[in-house]
């Protein structure tokens, strides 16, 4: 019974407040904010402004914290997105720089000045594999017989002589490097004119010997090929140390190759095969140089 009475009182109070609010709004509209309703509204505002300010002051830090947490999550997402974009841009930049560098090397290879009229024809190839062991002084190219490559043709890069074609298939070719212990090439020292043989030693330098030297050679003298197995004038390297003639053995020293054989990439295969017209004169023939084939005879190892 008591509960019903309290409910009835609450309902009556609620309805009364609604009616009172409606009447106050009506009076306020009619009086346009003046008179009794304006005074009452100002009084209520004066009464509740401190309470509203206190509540706002207490709630604002909480709201700011919530906003900060929401913004932090958004910033992290944005940061991750920007980081991915930066990584993509850096990757594209690196790829572009690599392509630009390769194009520059190719352009220089195509414009490489080579001695002799027979060197006008050539093909650019790329090293696609190195030797299979530390005792395999060769590299494989991505061009072969279908591109005009044949056994015995010289191979150069922007620095100088790399080696010669040792074997070919229709689409690949193997280059025997200058450093191969089984490889030798007739060379000439540019300043002194001394002719000798440069032999691979399986290491970074080449062995130079000349049985006909009549004087010393100086360190740093440029060494180029002498016309025989290779066309004349291809840069081989420089004399690594000064040397003089030794009785009974002639002159011996070492040559530093100009080519970095550990970083071979693009090379140029020259369509040149030695013939009788390229042979070294008998008195100048360098010891150890492989005999060049006569006209009409294919180089050793070439496919008929």
Short mmCIF file of C-alpha atoms in Angstrom, two decimals:
data_model
loop_
_atom_site.label_atom_id
_atom_site.label_comp_id
_atom_site.label_asym_id
_atom_site.label_seq_id
_atom_site.Cartn_x
_atom_site.Cartn_y
_atom_site.Cartn_z
CA UNK A 1 0.00 0.00 0.00
CA UNK A 2 2.87 2.34 0.95
CA UNK A 3 4.64 1.53 -2.29
CA UNK A 4 1.60 2.44 -4.36
CA UNK A 5 1.32 5.77 -2.57
CA UNK A 6 4.98 6.60 -3.26
CA UNK A 7 4.56 5.69 -6.92
CA UNK A 8 1.46 7.87 -7.18
CA UNK A 9 3.30 10.81 -5.57
CA UNK A 10 6.27 10.41 -7.89
CA UNK A 11 4.03 10.22 -10.91
CA UNK A 12 2.12 13.31 -9.85
CA UNK A 13 5.39 15.19 -9.22
CA UNK A 14 6.78 14.16 -12.60
CA UNK A 15 3.62 15.27 -14.40
CA UNK A 16 3.63 18.55 -12.48
CA UNK A 17 7.23 19.25 -13.47
CA UNK A 18 6.44 18.55 -17.11
CA UNK A 19 3.45 20.93 -16.99
CA UNK A 20 5.57 23.54 -15.23
CA UNK A 21 8.35 23.23 -17.79
CA UNK A 22 5.85 23.58 -20.62
CA UNK A 23 4.34 26.69 -19.03
CA UNK A 24 7.77 28.22 -18.46
CA UNK A 25 8.78 27.62 -22.09
CA UNK A 26 5.52 29.17 -23.25
CA UNK A 27 6.03 32.24 -21.08
CA UNK A 28 9.67 32.47 -22.18
CA UNK A 29 8.77 32.43 -25.84
CA UNK A 30 6.03 35.01 -25.40
CA UNK A 31 8.17 37.28 -23.29
CA UNK A 32 11.22 36.81 -25.57
CA UNK A 33 13.54 36.13 -22.65
CA UNK A 34 12.31 39.10 -20.55
CA UNK A 35 10.24 39.42 -17.47
CA UNK A 36 9.80 36.72 -14.85
CA UNK A 37 10.97 33.84 -17.02
CA UNK A 38 14.16 35.67 -17.98
CA UNK A 39 14.90 36.42 -14.34
CA UNK A 40 14.17 32.82 -13.38
CA UNK A 41 16.40 31.48 -16.17
CA UNK A 42 19.25 33.77 -15.14
CA UNK A 43 18.89 32.66 -11.58
CA UNK A 44 18.98 29.01 -12.49
CA UNK A 45 22.03 29.64 -14.71
CA UNK A 46 23.78 31.49 -11.89
CA UNK A 47 23.00 28.64 -9.54
CA UNK A 48 24.16 25.85 -11.81
CA UNK A 49 27.13 27.51 -13.64
CA UNK A 50 29.65 26.66 -10.87
CA UNK A 51 28.39 23.08 -10.80
CA UNK A 52 28.66 22.84 -14.59
CA UNK A 53 32.18 24.27 -14.52
CA UNK A 54 33.23 21.81 -11.83
CA UNK A 55 31.78 18.87 -13.73
CA UNK A 56 33.43 20.06 -16.96
CA UNK A 57 36.78 20.46 -15.21
CA UNK A 58 36.55 16.94 -13.88
CA UNK A 59 35.34 15.36 -17.10
CA UNK A 60 37.66 17.21 -19.52
CA UNK A 61 40.89 15.34 -18.52
CA UNK A 62 39.12 12.04 -18.94
CA UNK A 63 37.76 13.08 -22.33
CA UNK A 64 41.18 14.39 -23.37
CA UNK A 65 42.77 11.10 -22.33
CA UNK A 66 40.25 9.12 -24.34
CA UNK A 67 40.82 11.40 -27.35
CA UNK A 68 44.57 11.00 -26.97
CA UNK A 69 44.31 7.22 -26.91
CA UNK A 70 42.10 7.24 -29.99
CA UNK A 71 44.46 9.65 -31.76
CA UNK A 72 47.48 7.55 -30.72
CA UNK A 73 46.01 4.47 -32.36
CA UNK A 74 45.30 6.50 -35.48
CA UNK A 75 48.83 7.94 -35.46
CA UNK A 76 50.32 4.48 -35.18
CA UNK A 77 48.27 3.29 -38.14
CA UNK A 78 49.28 6.36 -40.14
CA UNK A 79 52.92 5.88 -39.12
CA UNK A 80 52.86 2.26 -40.29
CA UNK A 81 51.31 3.32 -43.59
CA UNK A 82 53.92 6.04 -44.13
CA UNK A 83 56.72 3.62 -43.23
CA UNK A 84 55.47 1.14 -45.84
CA UNK A 85 55.28 3.91 -48.42
CA UNK A 86 58.84 4.97 -47.57
CA UNK A 87 60.11 1.40 -47.89
CA UNK A 88 58.36 1.04 -51.25
CA UNK A 89 59.84 4.33 -52.43
CA UNK A 90 63.34 3.32 -51.30
CA UNK A 91 63.00 -0.04 -53.05
CA UNK A 92 61.85 1.60 -56.27
CA UNK A 93 64.67 4.13 -55.98
CA UNK A 94 67.24 1.35 -55.51
CA UNK A 95 65.85 -0.58 -58.47
CA UNK A 96 65.86 2.57 -60.58
CA UNK A 97 69.43 3.38 -59.59
CA UNK A 98 70.50 -0.19 -60.39
CA UNK A 99 68.85 0.00 -63.82
CA UNK A 100 70.40 3.42 -64.45
CA UNK A 101 73.84 2.09 -63.48
CA UNK A 102 73.44 -0.97 -65.72
CA UNK A 103 72.31 1.21 -68.62
CA UNK A 104 75.36 3.42 -68.15
CA UNK A 105 77.69 0.40 -68.19
CA UNK A 106 75.99 -0.95 -71.31
CA UNK A 107 76.23 2.41 -73.02
CA UNK A 108 79.93 2.65 -72.22
CA UNK A 109 80.53 -0.91 -73.40
CA UNK A 110 78.81 -0.19 -76.69
CA UNK A 111 80.90 2.95 -77.11
CA UNK A 112 84.14 1.28 -76.01
CA UNK A 113 86.98 2.19 -78.34
CA UNK A 114 88.83 -0.91 -79.46
CA UNK A 115 91.92 -1.12 -81.68
CA UNK A 116 91.75 -2.51 -85.20
CA UNK A 117 89.06 -2.64 -87.87
CA UNK A 118 88.25 -6.28 -87.08
CA UNK A 119 86.83 -5.25 -83.70
CA UNK A 120 83.83 -3.38 -85.09
CA UNK A 121 81.58 -6.40 -84.56
CA UNK A 122 80.87 -7.63 -81.06
CA UNK A 123 78.07 -8.54 -78.69
CA UNK A 124 77.41 -7.51 -75.09
CA UNK A 125 76.77 -10.36 -72.65
CA UNK A 126 76.23 -10.71 -68.93
CA UNK A 127 77.99 -13.01 -66.51
CA UNK A 128 75.35 -15.33 -65.09
CA UNK A 129 77.55 -17.79 -63.17
CA UNK A 130 81.09 -18.04 -61.83
CA UNK A 131 83.36 -21.03 -61.54
CA UNK A 132 82.04 -24.04 -59.64
CA UNK A 133 85.15 -24.19 -57.40
CA UNK A 134 88.21 -22.21 -56.33
CA UNK A 135 90.15 -24.04 -59.04
CA UNK A 136 87.70 -23.21 -61.82
CA UNK A 137 88.90 -19.94 -63.33
CA UNK A 138 85.99 -19.37 -65.68
CA UNK A 139 82.61 -17.64 -65.89
CA UNK A 140 79.48 -18.39 -67.89
CA UNK A 141 77.80 -15.82 -70.15
CA UNK A 142 74.13 -15.57 -71.09
CA UNK A 143 74.93 -15.45 -74.82
CA UNK A 144 76.11 -18.26 -77.11
CA UNK A 145 76.52 -19.50 -80.65
CA UNK A 146 73.09 -18.18 -81.63
CA UNK A 147 74.46 -14.70 -80.93
CA UNK A 148 77.61 -15.18 -83.01
CA UNK A 149 79.94 -16.23 -80.20
CA UNK A 150 82.65 -18.77 -81.05
CA UNK A 151 85.56 -20.45 -79.27
CA UNK A 152 88.70 -18.33 -79.15
CA UNK A 153 87.03 -14.91 -79.25
CA UNK A 154 88.42 -12.35 -76.78
CA UNK A 155 86.26 -10.98 -73.97
CA UNK A 156 86.69 -7.49 -72.50
CA UNK A 157 84.92 -5.15 -70.11
CA UNK A 158 85.31 -1.44 -69.44
CA UNK A 159 88.64 -2.00 -67.66
CA UNK A 160 90.38 -4.29 -70.14
CA UNK A 161 90.94 -7.91 -71.18
CA UNK A 162 88.92 -10.50 -69.25
CA UNK A 163 89.86 -13.69 -71.13
CA UNK A 164 88.70 -15.68 -74.13
CA UNK A 165 85.78 -17.92 -75.04
CA UNK A 166 86.65 -21.50 -74.10
CA UNK A 167 83.40 -23.32 -74.99
CA UNK A 168 79.96 -22.46 -76.33
CA UNK A 169 76.42 -23.79 -76.53
CA UNK A 170 73.56 -22.32 -78.49
CA UNK A 171 72.63 -19.92 -75.67
CA UNK A 172 75.64 -19.78 -73.32
CA UNK A 173 79.40 -19.42 -73.46
CA UNK A 174 82.23 -20.14 -71.01
CA UNK A 175 85.07 -17.65 -70.63
CA UNK A 176 88.54 -18.80 -69.56
CA UNK A 177 89.85 -15.97 -67.39
CA UNK A 178 93.35 -14.48 -67.61
CA UNK A 179 94.08 -15.82 -64.13
CA UNK A 180 93.65 -19.46 -65.23
CA UNK A 181 97.03 -21.23 -64.75
CA UNK A 182 96.53 -22.88 -68.17
CA UNK A 183 96.08 -19.52 -69.86
CA UNK A 184 98.83 -17.44 -71.45
CA UNK A 185 98.83 -14.43 -73.74
CA UNK A 186 101.51 -12.61 -75.73
CA UNK A 187 101.87 -9.07 -74.38
CA UNK A 188 103.85 -5.92 -75.01
CA UNK A 189 105.01 -3.29 -72.54
CA UNK A 190 103.89 0.04 -73.96
CA UNK A 191 106.80 2.25 -72.83
CA UNK A 192 109.75 -0.10 -73.37
CA UNK A 193 108.25 -2.08 -76.26
CA UNK A 194 109.38 -5.31 -74.59
CA UNK A 195 107.47 -8.41 -75.75
CA UNK A 196 106.83 -11.37 -73.48
CA UNK A 197 104.21 -13.70 -72.09
CA UNK A 198 101.67 -13.13 -69.32
CA UNK A 199 100.58 -16.36 -67.65
CA UNK A 200 97.79 -16.95 -65.16
CA UNK A 201 98.84 -18.09 -61.69
CA UNK A 202 95.46 -18.86 -60.16
CA UNK A 203 95.72 -15.74 -58.01
CA UNK A 204 95.19 -12.06 -58.55
CA UNK A 205 98.35 -11.32 -60.52
CA UNK A 206 99.93 -12.66 -63.71
CA UNK A 207 103.47 -13.89 -64.30
CA UNK A 208 105.42 -11.99 -66.95
CA UNK A 209 108.47 -13.54 -68.61
CA UNK A 210 110.65 -12.42 -71.50
CA UNK A 211 113.77 -14.25 -72.68
CA UNK A 212 114.74 -11.41 -75.02
CA UNK A 213 114.81 -8.49 -72.59
CA UNK A 214 117.95 -6.36 -72.72
CA UNK A 215 117.12 -3.94 -69.95
CA UNK A 216 114.98 -3.33 -66.86
CA UNK A 217 111.25 -2.66 -66.75
CA UNK A 218 109.64 -0.11 -64.46
CA UNK A 219 106.79 -0.54 -62.04
CA UNK A 220 103.50 0.83 -63.38
CA UNK A 221 104.30 0.33 -67.07
CA UNK A 222 101.13 -0.44 -69.03
CA UNK A 223 100.85 -3.92 -70.54
CA UNK A 224 98.72 -4.61 -73.64
CA UNK A 225 98.12 -7.64 -75.85
CA UNK A 226 100.49 -8.41 -78.73
CA UNK A 227 98.89 -9.57 -81.97
CA UNK A 228 98.60 -13.37 -81.96
CA UNK A 229 95.92 -15.21 -80.03
CA UNK A 230 94.36 -11.81 -79.25
CA UNK A 231 94.16 -8.63 -81.30
CA UNK A 232 96.87 -6.12 -80.43
CA UNK A 233 96.30 -3.26 -78.03
CA UNK A 234 93.85 -4.69 -75.47
CA UNK A 235 94.83 -3.50 -71.98
CA UNK A 236 95.97 -6.36 -69.73
CA UNK A 237 97.34 -4.55 -66.69
CA UNK A 238 100.41 -2.80 -65.29
CA UNK A 239 103.84 -4.02 -64.19
CA UNK A 240 103.54 -4.75 -60.46
CA UNK A 241 107.24 -4.32 -59.58
CA UNK A 242 110.39 -3.21 -61.30
CA UNK A 243 112.69 -5.96 -62.55
CA UNK A 244 115.93 -6.42 -64.48
CA UNK A 245 117.37 -9.10 -66.69
CA UNK A 246 118.71 -12.17 -64.88
CA UNK A 247 121.40 -14.26 -66.52
CA UNK A 248 120.00 -17.53 -67.85
CA UNK A 249 116.33 -16.77 -67.13
CA UNK A 250 115.78 -13.49 -68.90
CA UNK A 251 113.40 -11.09 -67.20
CA UNK A 252 110.61 -12.06 -64.84
CA UNK A 253 108.12 -9.94 -62.92
CA UNK A 254 104.39 -9.81 -62.18
CA UNK A 255 101.48 -7.93 -63.73
CA UNK A 256 98.51 -6.50 -61.87
CA UNK A 257 95.43 -7.04 -64.10
CA UNK A 258 93.23 -4.00 -64.58
CA UNK A 259 90.10 -6.17 -64.42
CA UNK A 260 88.49 -7.02 -61.08
CA UNK A 261 87.65 -10.68 -61.75
CA UNK A 262 85.60 -10.93 -58.57
CA UNK A 263 83.07 -8.33 -59.77
CA UNK A 264 82.46 -9.24 -63.39
CA UNK A 265 79.02 -8.32 -64.70
CA UNK A 266 78.58 -7.02 -68.24
CA UNK A 267 81.26 -7.90 -70.80
CA UNK A 268 81.79 -7.52 -74.52
CA UNK A 269 82.68 -10.49 -76.73
CA UNK A 270 84.69 -9.41 -79.77
CA UNK A 271 84.03 -11.28 -83.01
CA UNK A 272 87.71 -11.83 -83.69
CA UNK A 273 89.45 -15.11 -84.48
CA UNK A 274 93.23 -15.25 -85.02
CA UNK A 275 94.51 -16.15 -88.48
CA UNK A 276 97.84 -16.42 -90.19
CA UNK A 277 97.97 -12.68 -90.69
CA UNK A 278 97.87 -12.17 -86.90
CA UNK A 279 100.77 -14.47 -86.05
CA UNK A 280 103.75 -13.10 -84.19
CA UNK A 281 106.93 -12.88 -86.28
CA UNK A 282 109.28 -15.76 -85.60
CA UNK A 283 111.95 -13.66 -83.86
CA UNK A 284 109.41 -11.93 -81.67
CA UNK A 285 107.23 -14.88 -80.73
CA UNK A 286 106.63 -14.93 -77.02
CA UNK A 287 107.42 -18.17 -75.20
CA UNK A 288 104.44 -20.15 -74.01
CA UNK A 289 101.95 -18.45 -76.36
CA UNK A 290 99.50 -20.88 -77.93
CA UNK A 291 100.10 -21.27 -81.66
CA UNK A 292 97.52 -19.44 -83.74
CA UNK A 293 95.68 -21.52 -86.36
CA UNK A 294 96.36 -21.10 -90.04
CA UNK A 295 93.75 -19.73 -92.44
CA UNK A 296 90.69 -21.93 -92.75
CA UNK A 297 91.44 -23.89 -89.57
CA UNK A 298 89.14 -23.41 -86.60
CA UNK A 299 90.70 -22.61 -83.20
CA UNK A 300 91.30 -25.50 -80.85
CA UNK A 301 88.03 -26.64 -79.31
CA UNK A 302 85.84 -24.85 -81.85
CA UNK A 303 82.85 -26.61 -83.32
CA UNK A 304 83.31 -27.27 -87.08
#
